[in-house]
XYZ file of C-alpha atoms in Angstrom:
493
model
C -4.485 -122.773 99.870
C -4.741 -126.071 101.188
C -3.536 -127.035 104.415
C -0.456 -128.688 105.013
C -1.048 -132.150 106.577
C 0.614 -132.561 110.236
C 0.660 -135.454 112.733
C 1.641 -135.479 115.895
C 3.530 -137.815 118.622
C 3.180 -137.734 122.463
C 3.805 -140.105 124.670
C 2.485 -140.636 128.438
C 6.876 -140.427 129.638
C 10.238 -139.931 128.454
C 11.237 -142.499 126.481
C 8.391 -143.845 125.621
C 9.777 -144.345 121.939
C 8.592 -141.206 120.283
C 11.789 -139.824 118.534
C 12.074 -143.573 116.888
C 7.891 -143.737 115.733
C 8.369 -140.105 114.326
C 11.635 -140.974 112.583
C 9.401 -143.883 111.176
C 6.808 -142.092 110.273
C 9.156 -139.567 108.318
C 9.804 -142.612 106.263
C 7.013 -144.364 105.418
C 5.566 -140.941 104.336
C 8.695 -140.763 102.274
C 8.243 -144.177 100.955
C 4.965 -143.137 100.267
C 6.136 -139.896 97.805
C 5.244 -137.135 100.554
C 7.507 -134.626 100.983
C 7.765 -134.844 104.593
C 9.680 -132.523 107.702
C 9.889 -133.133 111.353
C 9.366 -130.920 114.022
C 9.372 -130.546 117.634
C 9.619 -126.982 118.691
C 11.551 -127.394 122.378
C 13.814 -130.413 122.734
C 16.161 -130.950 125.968
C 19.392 -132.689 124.956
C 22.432 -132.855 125.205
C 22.819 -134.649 121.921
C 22.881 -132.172 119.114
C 23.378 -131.417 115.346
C 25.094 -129.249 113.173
C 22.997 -127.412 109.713
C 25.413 -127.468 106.545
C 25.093 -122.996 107.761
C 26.450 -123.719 111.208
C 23.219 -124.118 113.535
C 22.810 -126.699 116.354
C 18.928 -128.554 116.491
C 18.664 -131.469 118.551
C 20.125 -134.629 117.135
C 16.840 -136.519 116.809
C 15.347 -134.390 114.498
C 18.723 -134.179 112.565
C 17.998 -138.142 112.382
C 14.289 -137.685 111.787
C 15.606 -135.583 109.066
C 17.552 -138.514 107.731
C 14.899 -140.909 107.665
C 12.666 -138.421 106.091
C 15.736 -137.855 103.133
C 15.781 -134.011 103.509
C 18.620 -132.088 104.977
C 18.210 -130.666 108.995
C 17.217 -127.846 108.957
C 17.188 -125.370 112.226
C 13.438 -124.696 112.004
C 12.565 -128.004 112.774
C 13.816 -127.865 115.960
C 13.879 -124.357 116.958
C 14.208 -124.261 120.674
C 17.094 -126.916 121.782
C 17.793 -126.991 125.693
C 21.129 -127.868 126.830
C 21.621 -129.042 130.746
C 24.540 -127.778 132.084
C 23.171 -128.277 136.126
C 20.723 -129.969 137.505
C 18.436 -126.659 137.891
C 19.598 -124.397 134.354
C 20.656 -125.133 130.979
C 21.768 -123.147 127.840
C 19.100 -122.232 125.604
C 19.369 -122.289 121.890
C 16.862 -120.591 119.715
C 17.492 -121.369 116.080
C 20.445 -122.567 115.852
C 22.276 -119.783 118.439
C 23.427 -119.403 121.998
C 20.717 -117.452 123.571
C 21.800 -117.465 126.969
C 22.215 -119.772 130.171
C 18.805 -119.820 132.363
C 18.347 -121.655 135.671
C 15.120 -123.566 135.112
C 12.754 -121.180 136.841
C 13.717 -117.994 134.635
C 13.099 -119.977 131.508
C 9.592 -121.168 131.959
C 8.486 -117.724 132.774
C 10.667 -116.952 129.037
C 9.480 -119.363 126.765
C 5.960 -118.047 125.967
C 8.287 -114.832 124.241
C 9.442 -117.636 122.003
C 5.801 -118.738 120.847
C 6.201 -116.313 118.027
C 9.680 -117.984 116.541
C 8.478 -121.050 117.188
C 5.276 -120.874 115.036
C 7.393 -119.072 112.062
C 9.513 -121.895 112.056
C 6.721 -124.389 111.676
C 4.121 -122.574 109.327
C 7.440 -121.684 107.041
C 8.211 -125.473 106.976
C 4.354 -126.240 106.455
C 4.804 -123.748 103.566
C 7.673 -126.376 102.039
C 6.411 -129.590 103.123
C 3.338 -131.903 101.918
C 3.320 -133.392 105.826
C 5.011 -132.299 109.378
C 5.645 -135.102 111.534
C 5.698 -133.357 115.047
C 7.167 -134.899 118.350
C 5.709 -133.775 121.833
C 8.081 -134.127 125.160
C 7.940 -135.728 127.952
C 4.333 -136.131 128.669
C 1.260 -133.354 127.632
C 0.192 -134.772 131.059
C 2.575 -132.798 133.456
C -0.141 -130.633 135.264
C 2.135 -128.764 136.813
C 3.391 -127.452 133.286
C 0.718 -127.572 131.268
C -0.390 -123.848 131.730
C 2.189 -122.732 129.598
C 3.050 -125.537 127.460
C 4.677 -125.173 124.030
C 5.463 -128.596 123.019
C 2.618 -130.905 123.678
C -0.476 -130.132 124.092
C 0.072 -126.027 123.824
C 1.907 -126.890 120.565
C -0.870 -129.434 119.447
C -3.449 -126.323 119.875
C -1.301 -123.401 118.129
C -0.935 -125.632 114.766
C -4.300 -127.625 114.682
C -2.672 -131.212 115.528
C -4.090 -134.350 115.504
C -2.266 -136.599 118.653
C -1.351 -140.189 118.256
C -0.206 -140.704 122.065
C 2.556 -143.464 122.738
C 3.257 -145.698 125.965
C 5.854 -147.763 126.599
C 4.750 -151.495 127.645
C 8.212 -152.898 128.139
C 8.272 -150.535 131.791
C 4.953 -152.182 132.560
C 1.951 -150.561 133.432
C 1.049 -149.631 130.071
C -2.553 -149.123 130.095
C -2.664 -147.399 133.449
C 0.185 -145.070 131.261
C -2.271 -144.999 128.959
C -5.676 -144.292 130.796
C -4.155 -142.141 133.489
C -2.242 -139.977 130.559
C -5.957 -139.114 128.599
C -7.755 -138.418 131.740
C -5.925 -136.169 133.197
C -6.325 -133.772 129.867
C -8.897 -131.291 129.662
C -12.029 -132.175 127.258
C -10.372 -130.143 124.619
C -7.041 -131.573 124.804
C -8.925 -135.146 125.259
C -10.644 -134.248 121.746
C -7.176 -133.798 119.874
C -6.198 -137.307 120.747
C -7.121 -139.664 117.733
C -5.347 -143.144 118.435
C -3.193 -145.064 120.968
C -0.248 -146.813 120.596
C 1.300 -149.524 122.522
C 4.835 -149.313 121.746
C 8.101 -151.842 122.265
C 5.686 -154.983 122.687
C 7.324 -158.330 123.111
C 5.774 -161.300 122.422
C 2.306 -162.533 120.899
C 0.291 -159.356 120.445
C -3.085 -161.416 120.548
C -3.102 -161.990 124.254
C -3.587 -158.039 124.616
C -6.287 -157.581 123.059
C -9.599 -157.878 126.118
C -7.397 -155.045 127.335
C -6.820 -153.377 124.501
C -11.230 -153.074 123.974
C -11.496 -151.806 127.743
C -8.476 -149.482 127.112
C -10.997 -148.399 124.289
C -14.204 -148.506 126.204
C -12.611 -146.220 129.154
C -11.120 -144.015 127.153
C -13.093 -143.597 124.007
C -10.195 -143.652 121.798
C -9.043 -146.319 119.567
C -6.290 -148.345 119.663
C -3.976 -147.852 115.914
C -1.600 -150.356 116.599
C 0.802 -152.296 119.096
C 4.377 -151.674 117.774
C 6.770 -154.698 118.968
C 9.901 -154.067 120.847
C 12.826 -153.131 117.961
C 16.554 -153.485 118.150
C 17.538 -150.799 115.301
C 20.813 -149.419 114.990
C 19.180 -145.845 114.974
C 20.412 -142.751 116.652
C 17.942 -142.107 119.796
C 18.144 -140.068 122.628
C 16.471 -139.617 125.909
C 15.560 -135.977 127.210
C 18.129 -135.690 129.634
C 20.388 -138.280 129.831
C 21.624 -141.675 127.759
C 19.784 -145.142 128.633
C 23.506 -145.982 128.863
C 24.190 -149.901 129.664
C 26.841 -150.846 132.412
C 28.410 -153.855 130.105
C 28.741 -154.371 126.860
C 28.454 -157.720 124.599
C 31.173 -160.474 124.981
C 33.307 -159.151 122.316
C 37.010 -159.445 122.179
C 37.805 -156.175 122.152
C 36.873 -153.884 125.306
C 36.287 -149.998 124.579
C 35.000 -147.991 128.029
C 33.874 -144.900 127.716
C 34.187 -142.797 130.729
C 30.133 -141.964 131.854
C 30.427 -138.502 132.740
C 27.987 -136.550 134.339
C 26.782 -134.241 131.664
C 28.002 -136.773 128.717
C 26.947 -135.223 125.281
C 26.776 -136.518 122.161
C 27.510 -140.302 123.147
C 26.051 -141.117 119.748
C 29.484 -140.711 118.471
C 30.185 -144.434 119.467
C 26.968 -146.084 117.595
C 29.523 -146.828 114.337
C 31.973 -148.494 116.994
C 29.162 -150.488 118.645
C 28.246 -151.672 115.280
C 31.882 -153.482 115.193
C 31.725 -157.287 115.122
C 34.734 -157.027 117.670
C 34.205 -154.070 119.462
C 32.130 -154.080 122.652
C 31.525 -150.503 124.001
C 30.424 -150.100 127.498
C 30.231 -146.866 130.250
C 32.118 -147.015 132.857
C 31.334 -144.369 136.000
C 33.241 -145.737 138.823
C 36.670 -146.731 138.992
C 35.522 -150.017 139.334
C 33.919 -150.493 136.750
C 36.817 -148.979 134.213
C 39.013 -152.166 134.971
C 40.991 -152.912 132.342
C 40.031 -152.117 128.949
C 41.606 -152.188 125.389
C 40.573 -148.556 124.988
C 39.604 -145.637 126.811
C 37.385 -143.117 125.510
C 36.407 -139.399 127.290
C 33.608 -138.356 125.306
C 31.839 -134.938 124.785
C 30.525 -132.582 127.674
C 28.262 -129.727 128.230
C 30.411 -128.784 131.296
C 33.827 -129.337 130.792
C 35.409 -128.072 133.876
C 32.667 -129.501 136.399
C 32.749 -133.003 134.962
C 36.590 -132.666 135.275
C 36.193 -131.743 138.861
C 34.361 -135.279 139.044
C 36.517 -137.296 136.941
C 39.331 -136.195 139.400
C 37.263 -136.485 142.858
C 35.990 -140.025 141.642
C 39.541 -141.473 141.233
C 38.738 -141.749 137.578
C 41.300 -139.946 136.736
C 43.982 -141.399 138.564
C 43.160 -144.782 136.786
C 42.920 -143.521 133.357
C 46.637 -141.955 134.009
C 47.723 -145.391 135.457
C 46.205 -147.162 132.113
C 47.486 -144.749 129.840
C 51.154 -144.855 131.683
C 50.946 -148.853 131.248
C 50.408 -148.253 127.355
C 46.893 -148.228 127.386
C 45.451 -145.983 124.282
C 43.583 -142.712 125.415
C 40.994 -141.101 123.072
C 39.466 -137.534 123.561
C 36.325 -136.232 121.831
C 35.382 -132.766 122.087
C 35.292 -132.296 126.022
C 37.410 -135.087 126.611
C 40.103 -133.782 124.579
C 39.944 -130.185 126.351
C 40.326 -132.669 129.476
C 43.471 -134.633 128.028
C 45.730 -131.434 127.717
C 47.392 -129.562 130.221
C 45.140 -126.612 131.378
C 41.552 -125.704 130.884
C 40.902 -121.601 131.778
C 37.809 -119.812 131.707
C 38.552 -116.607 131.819
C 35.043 -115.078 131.081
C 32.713 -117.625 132.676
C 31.732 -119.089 129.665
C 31.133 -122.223 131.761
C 30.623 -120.745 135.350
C 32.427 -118.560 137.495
C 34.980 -116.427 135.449
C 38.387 -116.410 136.102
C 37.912 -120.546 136.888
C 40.737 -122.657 135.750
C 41.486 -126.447 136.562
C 44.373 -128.140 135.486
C 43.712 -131.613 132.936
C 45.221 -134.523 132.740
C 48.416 -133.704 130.878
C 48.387 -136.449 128.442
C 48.232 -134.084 125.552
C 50.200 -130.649 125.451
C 47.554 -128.335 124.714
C 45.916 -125.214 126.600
C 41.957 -124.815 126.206
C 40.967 -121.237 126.988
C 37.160 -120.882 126.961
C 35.262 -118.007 125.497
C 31.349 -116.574 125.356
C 31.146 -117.774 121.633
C 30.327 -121.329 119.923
C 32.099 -122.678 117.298
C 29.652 -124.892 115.272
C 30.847 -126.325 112.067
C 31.174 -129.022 109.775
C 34.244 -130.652 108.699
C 35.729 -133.104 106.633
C 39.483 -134.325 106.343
C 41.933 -137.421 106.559
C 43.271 -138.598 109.845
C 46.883 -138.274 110.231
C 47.809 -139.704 113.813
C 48.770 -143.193 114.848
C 46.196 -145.683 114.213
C 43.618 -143.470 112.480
C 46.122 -142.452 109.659
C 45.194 -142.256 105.948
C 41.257 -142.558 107.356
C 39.032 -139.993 105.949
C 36.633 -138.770 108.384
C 33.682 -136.133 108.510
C 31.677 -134.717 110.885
C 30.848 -131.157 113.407
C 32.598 -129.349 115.657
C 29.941 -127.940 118.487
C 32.399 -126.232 121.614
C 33.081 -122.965 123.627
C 36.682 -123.905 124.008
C 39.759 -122.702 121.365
C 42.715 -125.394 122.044
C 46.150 -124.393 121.620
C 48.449 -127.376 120.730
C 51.870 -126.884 121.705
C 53.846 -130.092 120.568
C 52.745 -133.660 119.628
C 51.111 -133.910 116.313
C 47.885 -133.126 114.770
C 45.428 -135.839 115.067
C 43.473 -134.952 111.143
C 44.294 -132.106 108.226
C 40.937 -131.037 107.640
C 39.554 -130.125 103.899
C 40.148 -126.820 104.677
C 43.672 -126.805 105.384
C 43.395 -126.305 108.965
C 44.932 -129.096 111.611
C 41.913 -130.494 113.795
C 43.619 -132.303 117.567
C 46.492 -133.414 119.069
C 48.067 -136.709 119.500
C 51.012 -137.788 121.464
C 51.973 -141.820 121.890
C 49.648 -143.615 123.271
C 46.704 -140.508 123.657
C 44.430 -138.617 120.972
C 42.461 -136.152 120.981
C 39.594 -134.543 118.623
C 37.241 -131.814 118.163
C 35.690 -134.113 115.804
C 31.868 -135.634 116.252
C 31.269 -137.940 114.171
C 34.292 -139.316 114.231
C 33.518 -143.025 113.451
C 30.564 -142.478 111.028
C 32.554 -143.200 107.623
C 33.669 -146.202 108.861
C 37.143 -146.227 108.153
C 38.473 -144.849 111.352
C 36.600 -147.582 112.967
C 38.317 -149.894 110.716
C 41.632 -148.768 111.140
C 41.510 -148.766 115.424
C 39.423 -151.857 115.482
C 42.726 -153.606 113.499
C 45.157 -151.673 115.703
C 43.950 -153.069 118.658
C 43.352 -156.244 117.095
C 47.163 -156.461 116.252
C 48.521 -155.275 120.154
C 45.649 -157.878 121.553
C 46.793 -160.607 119.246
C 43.634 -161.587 117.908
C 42.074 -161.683 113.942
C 40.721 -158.613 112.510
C 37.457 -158.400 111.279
C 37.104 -159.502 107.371
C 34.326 -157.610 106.744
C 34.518 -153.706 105.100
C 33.571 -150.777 106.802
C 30.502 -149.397 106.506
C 29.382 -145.962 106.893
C 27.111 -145.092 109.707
C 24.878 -143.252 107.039
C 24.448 -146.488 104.968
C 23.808 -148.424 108.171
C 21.356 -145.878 108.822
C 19.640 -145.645 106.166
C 18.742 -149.537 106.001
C 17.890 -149.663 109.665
C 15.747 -146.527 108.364
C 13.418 -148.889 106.033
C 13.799 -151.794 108.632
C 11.775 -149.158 111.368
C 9.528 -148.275 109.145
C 8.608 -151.547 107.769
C 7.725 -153.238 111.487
C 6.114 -149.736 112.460
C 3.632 -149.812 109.090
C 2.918 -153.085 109.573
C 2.016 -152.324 113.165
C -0.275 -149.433 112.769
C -3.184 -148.848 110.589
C -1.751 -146.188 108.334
C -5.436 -145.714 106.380
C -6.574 -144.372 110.052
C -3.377 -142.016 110.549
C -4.150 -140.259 106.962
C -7.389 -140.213 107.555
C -6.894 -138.040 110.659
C -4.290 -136.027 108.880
C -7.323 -135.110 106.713
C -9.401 -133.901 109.313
């Protein structure tokens, strides 16, 4: 049987741009008629996905999934990390909880997961023509590398050719570059078969007497410098959002509160997208100010981020707004936050027995328990400004909310009620919430109409169609960047 074809992506830091050149390398090989999956067996995120059978993967390679046109799938992704303190996280292997781990406990566990993780991959490689794979961090961590299962460990266990990626727009690239491939043992060194230069500005041509020593030192060819690209593409760091302080001059100001362990802030892509929406993060009180729109967003640790919304002062200016008629929107987390209590009986968060009062904008109770609910929904908006919207999405939380007044902010497909909204303040389980366009639409209008100013003429557009052209837009600057002959060539062997 012949051997499924596999490339894959490291890079010499975090964020050196490897979620974005494996999404484009999903589709070019899907422009190119290959059948083609993504993979990256341990991902730390706090962005995730939901699987149409009620799994969480990392969000990245839900979106590498996209680009590559096949539906996520839980094996590509099946060890997802989930930071909920600065030394632990929740640990998710294939799709479920399997417990919280303080960061010293888990990397004497993972090498027990070496066994899932390769049935994942070889049962994908049984499905797919190619596997685009995507290391972490860097392979050169020699502190970790003993044990590694995502770089070079990985690179080893599946027969992996490396293309290794370093960012040029921090500076330092070829010292990135260099430093990276010489600190990796001859064997590792021999699985490396091209560099990249990624987010290049600028004329290309003056790199190049570097780009021949880079060669020379290094004895690896350079496959391409791939310039710096503005794509309206889901992305994620390993830890935490490359979040911006302030947004575009755009008539309309949206903050969205910067909490500590923020999660999922990809829900607000579709709103940045807005001709009149500017979105921006707001940590401090003063940077909050004054906006059109307040947004709490998801969480991995409800209660603790509470704790710092209210020992910040956050939350006594988000009560002033929302007193002065300012609108108040909850996803997820930030909705458990808008009711009236949050209780964690069983320590599903922490310490059991914990309970913290919220903000008591919205009259619900959240009572925590051990189990997830992960799920995809679909309905029509029903509250306020959202109303007659249809909307789609996942629900990934511990919490089960009890509304006890107000009315429901969507009627899901299902029959079921999804939220709460009372005046001024809403609140959703919904990620996601934005992506069909039309409750972006609809709020962009409302706010257009208190403010005063002219709504957009333009129709909504889905985030997936968005997507999907900023999809061939990637991979059209990324083909024409690298020499694609040489990267199937190496797939070869």
């Amino acid at each position: 049987m012949k051997k499924t074809r596999c490339i894959m992506v490291q890079g010499t830091m975090s964020g050196a741009g490897k979620s974005l050149l494996c999404a484009a390398l999903c589709r070019i090989f899907r422009q190119d008629g290959l059948r083609c999956a993504p993979f990256k067996s341990q991902n730390m995120a706090l962005n995730s996905a939901v699987t149409k059978d009620g799994l969480e993967m990392g969000r990245a390679q839900a979106v590498q999934a996209a680009a590559a046109g096949v539906e996520p799938d839980v094996r590509m992704n099946p060890v997802l990390l989930k930071p909920s303190s600065d030394v632990g996280s929740q640990v998710i292997v294939m799709g479920q909880v399997r417990g919280q781990m303080p960061a010293r406990e888990y990397f004497k566990y993972k090498k027990q997961l070496i066994p899932e993780i390769l049935a994942a991959y070889e049962s994908l490689a049984a499905e797919y023509d190619v596997i685009v794979i995507e290391g972490a961090g860097s392979p050169a961590e020699i502190n970790l590398k003993a044990d590694d299962i995502v770089n070079m460990g990985l690179a080893k266990l599946v027969d992996a050719p490396v293309l290794l990626a370093g960012d040029i727009d921090r500076g330092g690239v070829f010292a990135q570059l260099y430093g990276t491939v010489a600190l990796l043992d001859p064997a590792e060194r021999a699985r490396v078969k091209g560099l990249v230069i990624n987010k290049f500005r600028g004329d290309a041509g003056i790199l190049r007497p570097g780009l021949a020593s880079l060669e020379a030192m290094t004895g690896v060819p350079v496959l391409g410098v791939v310039p710096y690209l503005r794509v309206a593409i889901d992305d994620e760091d390993s830890l935490a959002p490359a979040l911006t302080e302030t947004a575009a001059r755009k008539p309309l100001d949206v903050a969205v509160v910067r909490l500590p362990r923020i999660s999922n802030f990809t829900d607000f892509a579709p709103l940045e997208q807005h001709p009149l929406v500017g979105v921006r993060y707001a940590g401090r009180v003063q940077e909050l100010g004054a906006p059109d729109l307040v947004i709490l967003p998801g969480t991995k640790s409800t209660l603790a981020d509470l704790l710092w919304l209210r020992q910040n002062g956050l939350e006594a200016a988000i009560l002033k707004l929302a007193a002065a008629g300012t609108p108040v929107l909850g996803i997820c987390g930030g909705y458990q936050m808008l009711g009236r209590i949050i209780a964690d009986p069983a320590g599903a968060e922490g310490e059991a027995g914990a309970s913290l009062r919220g903000l008591g904008l919205l009259p619900a109770k959240t009572v925590f328990a051990p189990d997830k609910t992960r799920t995809r929904v679909a309905g029509t908006a029903l509250a306020g400004p959202f109303a007659g919207a249809k909307v789609e999405g996942y629900e990934i939380h511990m919490g089960r909310t009890e509304v006890q007044g107000g009315e429901p902010f969507c009627r899901l497909t299902d029959g079921r009620t999804d939220g709460c909204a009372a005046g001024n303040v809403f609140g959703s389980y919904l990620h996601g919430l934005f992506d069909t366009g039309e409750a972006t639409a609809k709020l962009a209008d409302w706010l257009c109409a208190r403010k005063g100013i002219r709504p957009a003429e333009a129709a909504p557009i889905s985030h997936a169609v968005l997507q999907e052209r900023e999809f061939d837009r990637l991979a059209g600057a990324v083909r024409g960047a690298l020499d694609m002959d040489v990267i199937y060539r190496m797939m070869e062997g």
